Amino acid sequence: MYEQRVVSGMRPTGMLHLGHYHGAIKNWVRLQSEYPCLFFVADWHALTTHYDTPEVIEQHVWDMVIDWLAAGIDPAQAVLFIQSRIPEHAELHTLLSMITPLGWLERVPTYKDQQEKLSDRDLSTYGFLGYPLLQSADVLIYRAKFVPVGEDQVPHVELMREIARRFNHVYGREPGFEDKARAAAKKMGSRKAKLYAQLRNRYQEQGDVEALAAARALLVEQQNLSVGDRERLFGFLEGGGRLILVEPDVMLTESSKLPGLDGQKMSKSYDNTIGLREEAQSVTRKIRTMPTDPARVKRTDPGDPAKCPVWEFHLVYSNDKTRAWAEQGCRSAGIGCLECKQPVIDAVLAEQTPMRERAQKYLDDPTLVRNIVADGGEKARRLAHETMREVREAMGLSYS
Ligand code: TRP
Ligand code: SF4
């Protein structure tokens, strides 16, 4: 509500593959020029499921950051950092845990789902139960407006909203709130204070949502308000108390879904991936040996693209003309499968070449990567400090 800030994180699970790229990172690259973005490595979240393999965390972290940079995440536009370098995330997690009903966490669908799916792992820990609460702290600490994530994470963002609402409800009702809000409005100058009061009335008396939007826009523009006053005015607008934490919205990734080489979801555990920066030779070999419609045993057998994983690659990588050529050629047995795969191979390699080039610079000089996350960490920390000052004060922990 301050700026339309975007926050997202990713667990460091090793080198990224093209499924990650098309499912998430490509979207981040687009967002970084449209919004102020913070992207971070969720290394604590990785420990919730992999606490027993600390030796791989660090390598995975650096590999992943290099993959982001290779994919086109630009540290001059987006803030990149590592979660554990901003311990305030953990502080906020602890403070939020005080007001989080246990049932809210037990009810998050991923909690039981993952326990069933990953039954070989020990997920009976407190950390795992708290996973979505830590995630809430990750986002709320930056007062983010949008969280770009996949479908599976929607309940986590819903939890963030509930937590923010509860926090504001419990701690935003300071004594003398209305008087403080009116005094804050005056600080905008009498003309703007009057406009604010009019818009607030229109919203509260007639439910006029355009007036609400206009009033919010007015507040966003005010440079001379303190954070506390701004929170009061946002809260006063809607009739509650101060809005100390912002309720974020999910920003669903309309992902062009790229399946794995065998048509299942692309995933390291299925051994069906193409690495983001994988060697051209190896990529070519993998695509050439991809399974196709099993009905095409001989070159002369017609096929059905709907039964072929290569077709899914065409849907992501080919233009209409090439798709029409492949579909027609497949159904009529006019082309062979290797022929059909060639434009896909070309397109994948063309996508990867600039990524490998960008990565090389960072592989040659790892201090570049260290500096990028150090800088990003500093920027993130500044924002986190601002929120934590408010949160501590609201919870009676400021000891001034
Ligand atoms: N849980 C997310 C995932 O598995 C990763 C994550 C951690 C995250 N913290 C976040 C995503 C905050 C968005 C915002 O993909
Ligand atoms: Fe798949 Fe193309 Fe072969 Fe058809 S021609 S089965 S779409 S690879």
Short mmCIF file of C-alpha atoms and ligand atoms in Angstrom, two decimals:
data_model
loop_
_atom_site.label_atom_id
_atom_site.label_comp_id
_atom_site.label_asym_id
_atom_site.label_seq_id
_atom_site.Cartn_x
_atom_site.Cartn_y
_atom_site.Cartn_z
CA MET A 1 0.00 0.00 0.00
CA TYR A 2 3.07 2.16 0.38
CA GLU A 3 4.74 1.18 -2.80
CA GLN A 4 3.31 -1.79 -4.64
CA ARG A 5 6.15 -3.94 -3.48
CA VAL A 6 6.63 -7.52 -4.69
CA VAL A 7 8.31 -10.20 -2.57
CA SER A 8 9.03 -13.80 -3.43
CA GLY A 9 11.42 -16.49 -2.29
CA MET A 10 12.67 -19.82 -3.47
CA ARG A 11 14.17 -22.70 -1.57
CA PRO A 12 17.73 -23.56 -2.61
CA THR A 13 17.27 -27.09 -3.89
CA GLY A 14 20.22 -27.17 -6.30
CA MET A 15 20.74 -26.03 -9.86
CA LEU A 16 17.57 -24.73 -11.45
CA HIS A 17 16.06 -26.31 -14.52
CA LEU A 18 13.91 -25.00 -17.35
CA GLY A 19 10.76 -25.94 -15.43
CA HIS A 20 11.74 -23.42 -12.75
CA TYR A 21 12.52 -20.88 -15.44
CA HIS A 22 9.20 -21.15 -17.25
CA GLY A 23 7.23 -21.67 -14.05
CA ALA A 24 8.58 -18.79 -11.98
CA ILE A 25 11.82 -17.01 -12.83
CA LYS A 26 10.73 -15.77 -16.24
CA ASN A 27 7.85 -14.08 -14.47
CA TRP A 28 10.21 -12.52 -11.91
CA VAL A 29 12.30 -11.11 -14.74
CA ARG A 30 9.21 -9.42 -16.14
CA LEU A 31 8.11 -8.11 -12.74
CA GLN A 32 11.44 -6.55 -11.83
CA SER A 33 10.91 -3.72 -14.31
CA GLU A 34 7.28 -3.14 -13.30
CA TYR A 35 7.47 -3.12 -9.49
CA PRO A 36 10.03 -2.72 -6.73
CA CYS A 37 10.90 -6.39 -6.21
CA LEU A 38 12.67 -8.34 -3.49
CA PHE A 39 13.73 -11.89 -4.31
CA PHE A 40 15.41 -14.02 -1.72
CA VAL A 41 16.90 -17.44 -1.14
CA ALA A 42 14.72 -19.16 1.46
CA ASP A 43 17.53 -21.11 3.13
CA TRP A 44 15.71 -21.56 6.43
CA HIS A 45 12.77 -22.96 4.54
CA ALA A 46 15.10 -25.45 2.91
CA LEU A 47 16.13 -26.61 6.40
CA THR A 48 12.55 -27.38 7.40
CA THR A 49 12.63 -30.38 5.08
CA HIS A 50 16.40 -30.94 4.81
CA TYR A 51 17.82 -30.11 8.23
CA ASP A 52 19.96 -33.24 8.12
CA THR A 53 22.01 -32.22 5.06
CA PRO A 54 23.57 -28.88 6.04
CA GLU A 55 26.61 -29.55 3.86
CA VAL A 56 24.71 -28.98 0.62
CA ILE A 57 22.86 -25.82 1.56
CA GLU A 58 25.65 -23.37 0.85
CA GLN A 59 26.52 -24.70 -2.60
CA HIS A 60 22.86 -24.74 -3.53
CA VAL A 61 22.46 -21.15 -2.45
CA TRP A 62 25.27 -19.87 -4.70
CA ASP A 63 24.23 -22.05 -7.62
CA MET A 64 20.71 -20.74 -7.39
CA VAL A 65 21.70 -17.09 -7.22
CA ILE A 66 23.90 -17.57 -10.29
CA ASP A 67 20.96 -19.23 -12.04
CA TRP A 68 18.76 -16.23 -11.24
CA LEU A 69 21.35 -13.85 -12.61
CA ALA A 70 21.84 -16.05 -15.65
CA ALA A 71 18.10 -16.03 -16.28
CA GLY A 72 18.09 -12.25 -16.36
CA ILE A 73 17.31 -11.15 -12.84
CA ASP A 74 19.03 -7.80 -12.70
CA PRO A 75 20.52 -6.72 -9.37
CA ALA A 76 20.26 -3.10 -10.51
CA GLN A 77 16.49 -3.48 -10.58
CA ALA A 78 15.57 -6.15 -8.04
CA VAL A 79 16.87 -6.61 -4.51
CA LEU A 80 18.44 -10.08 -4.09
CA PHE A 81 19.32 -11.48 -0.71
CA ILE A 82 19.56 -14.53 1.51
CA GLN A 83 16.84 -15.00 4.11
CA SER A 84 19.09 -16.04 6.99
CA ARG A 85 21.17 -12.86 6.60
CA ILE A 86 18.15 -10.88 7.75
CA PRO A 87 17.54 -12.33 11.22
CA GLU A 88 14.58 -9.97 11.61
CA HIS A 89 12.57 -12.50 9.59
CA ALA A 90 13.05 -14.88 12.50
CA GLU A 91 12.22 -12.22 15.04
CA LEU A 92 8.98 -11.40 13.28
CA HIS A 93 8.23 -15.11 12.97
CA THR A 94 8.56 -15.46 16.75
CA LEU A 95 6.41 -12.44 17.44
CA LEU A 96 3.73 -13.54 14.99
CA SER A 97 3.72 -17.00 16.54
CA MET A 98 2.34 -15.42 19.72
CA ILE A 99 -0.90 -14.48 17.99
CA THR A 100 -1.22 -17.40 15.59
CA PRO A 101 -3.79 -20.01 16.58
CA LEU A 102 -2.36 -23.50 16.22
CA GLY A 103 -5.38 -24.53 14.18
CA TRP A 104 -4.55 -22.02 11.45
CA LEU A 105 -1.26 -23.79 10.84
CA GLU A 106 -2.60 -27.32 11.17
CA ARG A 107 -5.31 -26.47 8.64
CA VAL A 108 -2.90 -25.28 5.90
CA PRO A 109 -3.34 -28.00 3.24
CA THR A 110 0.37 -28.35 2.44
CA TYR A 111 1.02 -29.43 6.03
CA LYS A 112 -0.73 -32.80 5.79
CA ASP A 113 -0.17 -33.20 2.03
CA GLN A 114 3.59 -32.90 2.30
CA GLN A 115 3.75 -35.17 5.32
CA GLU A 116 1.98 -37.84 3.30
CA LYS A 117 3.91 -37.24 0.11
CA LEU A 118 7.35 -37.01 1.70
CA SER A 119 6.80 -39.82 4.15
CA ASP A 120 10.51 -40.74 4.05
CA ARG A 121 11.36 -37.40 5.67
CA ASP A 122 10.95 -36.32 9.24
CA LEU A 123 8.31 -33.62 9.01
CA SER A 124 7.01 -33.94 12.52
CA THR A 125 8.99 -30.90 13.64
CA TYR A 126 7.88 -27.57 14.97
CA GLY A 127 9.80 -25.88 12.12
CA PHE A 128 7.77 -27.69 9.52
CA LEU A 129 4.47 -26.76 11.13
CA GLY A 130 5.68 -23.18 11.26
CA TYR A 131 6.79 -23.15 7.61
CA PRO A 132 3.91 -20.96 6.36
CA LEU A 133 4.26 -18.64 9.35
CA LEU A 134 7.92 -18.06 8.59
CA GLN A 135 6.85 -17.45 5.02
CA SER A 136 4.34 -14.91 6.31
CA ALA A 137 7.09 -13.12 8.18
CA ASP A 138 9.18 -13.09 4.97
CA VAL A 139 6.49 -11.12 3.20
CA LEU A 140 4.91 -9.05 5.96
CA ILE A 141 8.25 -7.68 7.08
CA TYR A 142 8.51 -5.82 3.73
CA ARG A 143 4.86 -4.76 3.72
CA ALA A 144 4.64 -6.31 0.29
CA LYS A 145 1.53 -5.89 -1.77
CA PHE A 146 2.05 -8.82 -4.13
CA VAL A 147 3.46 -12.31 -3.79
CA PRO A 148 4.12 -14.06 -7.10
CA VAL A 149 3.79 -17.79 -6.46
CA GLY A 150 2.29 -20.91 -7.96
CA GLU A 151 -1.12 -22.36 -7.26
CA ASP A 152 0.17 -24.61 -4.45
CA GLN A 153 1.19 -21.57 -2.39
CA VAL A 154 -2.17 -19.79 -2.45
CA PRO A 155 -3.19 -21.05 1.02
CA HIS A 156 0.10 -19.68 2.39
CA VAL A 157 -0.70 -16.21 1.09
CA GLU A 158 -4.20 -16.54 2.51
CA LEU A 159 -2.61 -17.26 5.89
CA MET A 160 -0.44 -14.15 5.55
CA ARG A 161 -3.54 -12.07 5.05
CA GLU A 162 -5.23 -13.53 8.11
CA ILE A 163 -2.15 -12.97 10.24
CA ALA A 164 -1.77 -9.36 9.09
CA ARG A 165 -5.44 -8.72 9.76
CA ARG A 166 -5.22 -10.24 13.22
CA PHE A 167 -2.07 -8.33 14.03
CA ASN A 168 -3.62 -5.02 13.01
CA HIS A 169 -6.76 -5.87 14.91
CA VAL A 170 -4.91 -6.69 18.12
CA TYR A 171 -2.21 -3.99 18.00
CA GLY A 172 -3.57 -1.27 15.76
CA ARG A 173 -6.10 -0.04 18.32
CA GLU A 174 -3.95 2.39 20.23
CA PRO A 175 -5.51 4.74 22.82
CA GLY A 176 -6.73 7.98 21.29
CA PHE A 177 -6.59 6.50 17.80
CA GLU A 178 -9.22 8.77 16.27
CA ASP A 179 -7.68 11.97 17.60
CA LYS A 180 -4.25 10.87 16.43
CA ALA A 181 -5.63 10.07 12.99
CA ARG A 182 -7.31 13.48 12.71
CA ALA A 183 -4.11 15.20 13.81
CA ALA A 184 -2.20 13.18 11.22
CA ALA A 185 -4.62 14.29 8.48
CA LYS A 186 -3.99 17.94 9.36
CA LYS A 187 -0.30 17.43 8.72
CA MET A 188 -1.09 17.00 5.02
CA GLY A 189 -2.29 20.59 4.87
CA SER A 190 -5.87 21.79 5.16
CA ARG A 191 -6.82 21.27 1.52
CA LYS A 192 -5.68 17.64 1.44
CA ALA A 193 -7.03 16.97 4.92
CA LYS A 194 -10.42 18.10 3.71
CA LEU A 195 -10.22 15.96 0.59
CA TYR A 196 -9.21 12.98 2.72
CA ALA A 197 -12.18 13.54 5.05
CA GLN A 198 -14.58 13.76 2.10
CA LEU A 199 -13.28 10.62 0.45
CA ARG A 200 -13.41 8.78 3.78
CA ASN A 201 -17.03 9.79 4.27
CA ARG A 202 -17.96 8.69 0.77
CA TYR A 203 -16.38 5.32 1.39
CA GLN A 204 -17.76 4.78 4.87
CA GLU A 205 -21.26 6.13 4.25
CA GLN A 206 -21.85 4.99 0.68
CA GLY A 207 -19.35 2.16 0.30
CA ASP A 208 -17.78 4.06 -2.60
CA VAL A 209 -14.71 1.98 -3.44
CA GLU A 210 -13.44 4.54 -5.92
CA ALA A 211 -13.28 7.07 -3.12
CA LEU A 212 -11.33 4.52 -1.08
CA ALA A 213 -8.86 4.05 -3.92
CA ALA A 214 -8.53 7.82 -4.39
CA ALA A 215 -7.89 8.34 -0.69
CA ARG A 216 -5.25 5.63 -0.65
CA ALA A 217 -3.57 7.19 -3.66
CA LEU A 218 -3.60 10.51 -1.87
CA LEU A 219 -1.84 8.96 1.14
CA VAL A 220 0.74 7.19 -0.99
CA GLU A 221 1.76 10.57 -2.44
CA GLN A 222 2.35 12.22 0.92
CA GLN A 223 6.08 12.50 1.45
CA ASN A 224 6.02 14.34 4.76
CA LEU A 225 4.00 11.83 6.81
CA SER A 226 5.72 9.58 9.30
CA VAL A 227 5.21 5.84 8.94
CA GLY A 228 3.02 5.80 12.03
CA ASP A 229 0.80 8.61 10.79
CA ARG A 230 0.43 7.00 7.44
CA GLU A 231 -0.63 3.71 9.05
CA ARG A 232 -3.18 5.61 11.12
CA LEU A 233 -4.61 7.30 8.07
CA PHE A 234 -4.83 4.06 6.12
CA GLY A 235 -6.54 2.42 9.07
CA PHE A 236 -8.85 5.37 9.80
CA LEU A 237 -10.01 5.26 6.20
CA GLU A 238 -11.42 1.80 6.63
CA GLY A 239 -12.70 2.34 10.12
CA GLY A 240 -10.24 0.14 12.00
CA GLY A 241 -7.05 0.96 13.83
CA ARG A 242 -3.56 1.47 12.43
CA LEU A 243 -2.61 -0.79 9.55
CA ILE A 244 0.81 -1.81 10.80
CA LEU A 245 1.11 -4.84 8.55
CA VAL A 246 -0.12 -4.91 4.97
CA GLU A 247 -2.34 -7.72 3.68
CA PRO A 248 -0.62 -9.05 0.57
CA ASP A 249 -2.31 -10.47 -2.50
CA VAL A 250 -1.26 -13.51 -4.40
CA MET A 251 -0.05 -12.80 -7.90
CA LEU A 252 -0.66 -16.04 -9.70
CA THR A 253 1.97 -16.93 -12.24
CA GLU A 254 0.28 -17.65 -15.54
CA SER A 255 2.97 -20.16 -16.18
CA SER A 256 3.58 -21.68 -19.53
CA LYS A 257 4.00 -25.11 -17.99
CA LEU A 258 7.00 -26.93 -19.28
CA PRO A 259 6.83 -30.64 -18.44
CA GLY A 260 9.84 -32.87 -18.05
CA LEU A 261 11.44 -34.86 -20.85
CA ASP A 262 9.11 -37.78 -20.13
CA GLY A 263 5.93 -35.70 -19.95
CA GLN A 264 5.64 -35.80 -16.13
CA LYS A 265 6.25 -32.64 -14.09
CA MET A 266 9.85 -31.53 -14.57
CA SER A 267 11.61 -32.46 -11.36
CA LYS A 268 15.04 -33.57 -10.22
CA SER A 269 13.49 -36.54 -8.46
CA TYR A 270 12.09 -37.85 -11.76
CA ASP A 271 15.43 -37.41 -13.53
CA ASN A 272 13.68 -35.69 -16.45
CA THR A 273 15.12 -32.18 -16.31
CA ILE A 274 17.06 -29.86 -18.57
CA GLY A 275 19.32 -27.65 -16.51
CA LEU A 276 19.05 -23.92 -16.99
CA ARG A 277 22.71 -23.72 -17.96
CA GLU A 278 23.19 -27.25 -19.22
CA GLU A 279 25.75 -27.87 -21.98
CA ALA A 280 24.38 -27.63 -25.53
CA GLN A 281 25.53 -31.14 -26.41
CA SER A 282 23.82 -32.72 -23.48
CA VAL A 283 20.61 -30.76 -24.09
CA THR A 284 20.58 -31.85 -27.72
CA ARG A 285 21.08 -35.48 -26.76
CA LYS A 286 18.33 -35.35 -24.15
CA ILE A 287 15.76 -33.90 -26.53
CA ARG A 288 16.72 -36.25 -29.33
CA THR A 289 16.08 -39.21 -27.07
CA MET A 290 12.83 -37.89 -25.64
CA PRO A 291 9.96 -40.34 -25.84
CA THR A 292 7.26 -39.48 -28.39
CA ASP A 293 3.76 -40.74 -29.14
CA PRO A 294 4.19 -44.50 -28.56
CA ALA A 295 1.93 -45.16 -31.57
CA ARG A 296 4.65 -43.87 -33.90
CA VAL A 297 6.74 -46.99 -34.01
CA LYS A 298 7.77 -46.63 -37.64
CA ARG A 299 8.45 -43.40 -39.49
CA THR A 300 5.36 -44.07 -41.62
CA ASP A 301 2.98 -44.39 -38.63
CA PRO A 302 0.94 -41.23 -38.09
CA GLY A 303 0.96 -39.78 -34.57
CA ASP A 304 -1.07 -37.68 -32.20
CA PRO A 305 0.66 -34.63 -30.70
CA ALA A 306 -1.67 -34.78 -27.69
CA LYS A 307 0.09 -38.00 -26.68
CA CYS A 308 3.60 -36.64 -27.09
CA PRO A 309 5.72 -34.65 -24.60
CA VAL A 310 7.64 -33.04 -27.47
CA TRP A 311 4.41 -31.31 -28.43
CA GLU A 312 4.29 -29.68 -24.99
CA PHE A 313 7.71 -28.26 -25.75
CA HIS A 314 6.40 -26.90 -29.04
CA LEU A 315 3.62 -25.20 -27.11
CA VAL A 316 6.20 -23.36 -25.02
CA TYR A 317 8.92 -22.82 -27.60
CA SER A 318 7.39 -22.65 -31.09
CA ASN A 319 5.43 -20.02 -32.96
CA ASP A 320 2.11 -20.79 -34.67
CA LYS A 321 3.70 -21.60 -37.98
CA THR A 322 6.11 -24.16 -36.56
CA ARG A 323 3.36 -25.67 -34.44
CA ALA A 324 1.09 -26.05 -37.47
CA TRP A 325 3.95 -27.66 -39.35
CA ALA A 326 4.64 -30.11 -36.51
CA GLU A 327 1.02 -30.98 -35.90
CA GLN A 328 0.22 -31.53 -39.54
CA GLY A 329 3.44 -33.43 -40.16
CA CYS A 330 2.81 -35.65 -37.15
CA ARG A 331 -0.78 -36.54 -38.01
CA SER A 332 0.07 -37.27 -41.63
CA ALA A 333 3.41 -38.95 -40.93
CA GLY A 334 4.83 -36.26 -43.19
CA ILE A 335 7.77 -35.64 -40.85
CA GLY A 336 9.79 -37.88 -38.58
CA CYS A 337 10.10 -37.32 -34.86
CA LEU A 338 13.73 -36.21 -35.08
CA GLU A 339 12.75 -33.62 -37.65
CA CYS A 340 9.93 -32.49 -35.42
CA LYS A 341 12.31 -32.09 -32.49
CA GLN A 342 14.86 -29.97 -34.30
CA PRO A 343 13.09 -26.60 -33.97
CA VAL A 344 12.58 -27.33 -30.29
CA ILE A 345 16.26 -28.08 -29.84
CA ASP A 346 17.15 -24.86 -31.67
CA ALA A 347 14.78 -22.79 -29.56
CA VAL A 348 15.96 -24.25 -26.25
CA LEU A 349 19.60 -23.67 -27.17
CA ALA A 350 18.82 -20.12 -28.31
CA GLU A 351 17.19 -19.45 -24.96
CA GLN A 352 20.10 -20.91 -23.02
CA THR A 353 23.02 -19.33 -24.86
CA PRO A 354 22.67 -15.87 -23.30
CA MET A 355 22.06 -17.50 -19.92
CA ARG A 356 25.31 -19.43 -20.08
CA GLU A 357 27.11 -16.29 -21.16
CA ARG A 358 25.71 -14.23 -18.31
CA ALA A 359 26.58 -16.95 -15.80
CA GLN A 360 30.20 -17.17 -16.94
CA LYS A 361 31.06 -13.78 -15.50
CA TYR A 362 29.88 -14.89 -12.06
CA LEU A 363 31.54 -18.29 -12.25
CA ASP A 364 34.83 -16.58 -13.10
CA ASP A 365 34.50 -14.13 -10.23
CA PRO A 366 32.40 -15.41 -7.33
CA THR A 367 32.99 -12.22 -5.33
CA LEU A 368 30.56 -10.51 -7.73
CA VAL A 369 27.79 -12.76 -6.47
CA ARG A 370 28.79 -12.26 -2.83
CA ASN A 371 28.66 -8.51 -3.35
CA ILE A 372 25.26 -8.62 -5.00
CA VAL A 373 23.65 -10.45 -2.09
CA ALA A 374 25.51 -8.27 0.41
CA ASP A 375 24.12 -5.14 -1.23
CA GLY A 376 20.67 -6.65 -1.51
CA GLY A 377 20.85 -7.70 2.13
CA GLU A 378 21.58 -4.15 3.17
CA LYS A 379 18.61 -2.77 1.29
CA ALA A 380 16.31 -5.46 2.60
CA ARG A 381 17.55 -4.93 6.15
CA ARG A 382 16.73 -1.24 6.01
CA LEU A 383 13.13 -2.01 5.07
CA ALA A 384 12.89 -4.80 7.63
CA HIS A 385 14.18 -2.50 10.39
CA GLU A 386 11.50 0.04 9.67
CA THR A 387 8.72 -2.51 10.03
CA MET A 388 10.25 -4.13 13.09
CA ARG A 389 10.46 -0.79 14.85
CA GLU A 390 6.70 -0.44 14.44
CA VAL A 391 6.01 -4.04 15.36
CA ARG A 392 8.13 -3.93 18.52
CA GLU A 393 6.56 -0.70 19.57
CA ALA A 394 3.07 -2.07 18.98
CA MET A 395 3.87 -5.17 21.04
CA GLY A 396 5.33 -3.24 23.94
CA LEU A 397 8.97 -4.05 23.20
CA SER A 398 10.49 -0.71 22.33
CA TYR A 399 12.07 0.22 25.70
CA SER A 400 12.95 3.75 24.71
N1 TRP B 1 7.35 -21.67 0.14
C1 TRP B 1 7.87 -21.14 -1.10
C2 TRP B 1 8.01 -22.29 -2.10
O1 TRP B 1 8.20 -23.41 -1.71
C3 TRP B 1 9.20 -20.45 -0.90
C4 TRP B 1 9.05 -19.23 -0.07
C5 TRP B 1 9.56 -19.01 1.18
C6 TRP B 1 8.35 -18.04 -0.42
N2 TRP B 1 9.24 -17.78 1.62
C7 TRP B 1 8.50 -17.16 0.67
C8 TRP B 1 7.62 -17.66 -1.54
C9 TRP B 1 7.89 -15.90 0.66
C10 TRP B 1 7.03 -16.39 -1.55
C11 TRP B 1 7.17 -15.53 -0.46
O2 TRP B 1 7.99 -22.03 -3.28
FE1 SF4 B 2 5.78 -36.06 -31.11
FE2 SF4 B 2 6.53 -34.58 -33.17
FE3 SF4 B 2 6.88 -37.23 -33.18
FE4 SF4 B 2 4.46 -36.20 -33.38
S1 SF4 B 2 6.13 -35.97 -34.86
S2 SF4 B 2 5.08 -37.91 -32.10
S3 SF4 B 2 4.61 -34.43 -32.07
S4 SF4 B 2 7.86 -35.76 -31.83
#
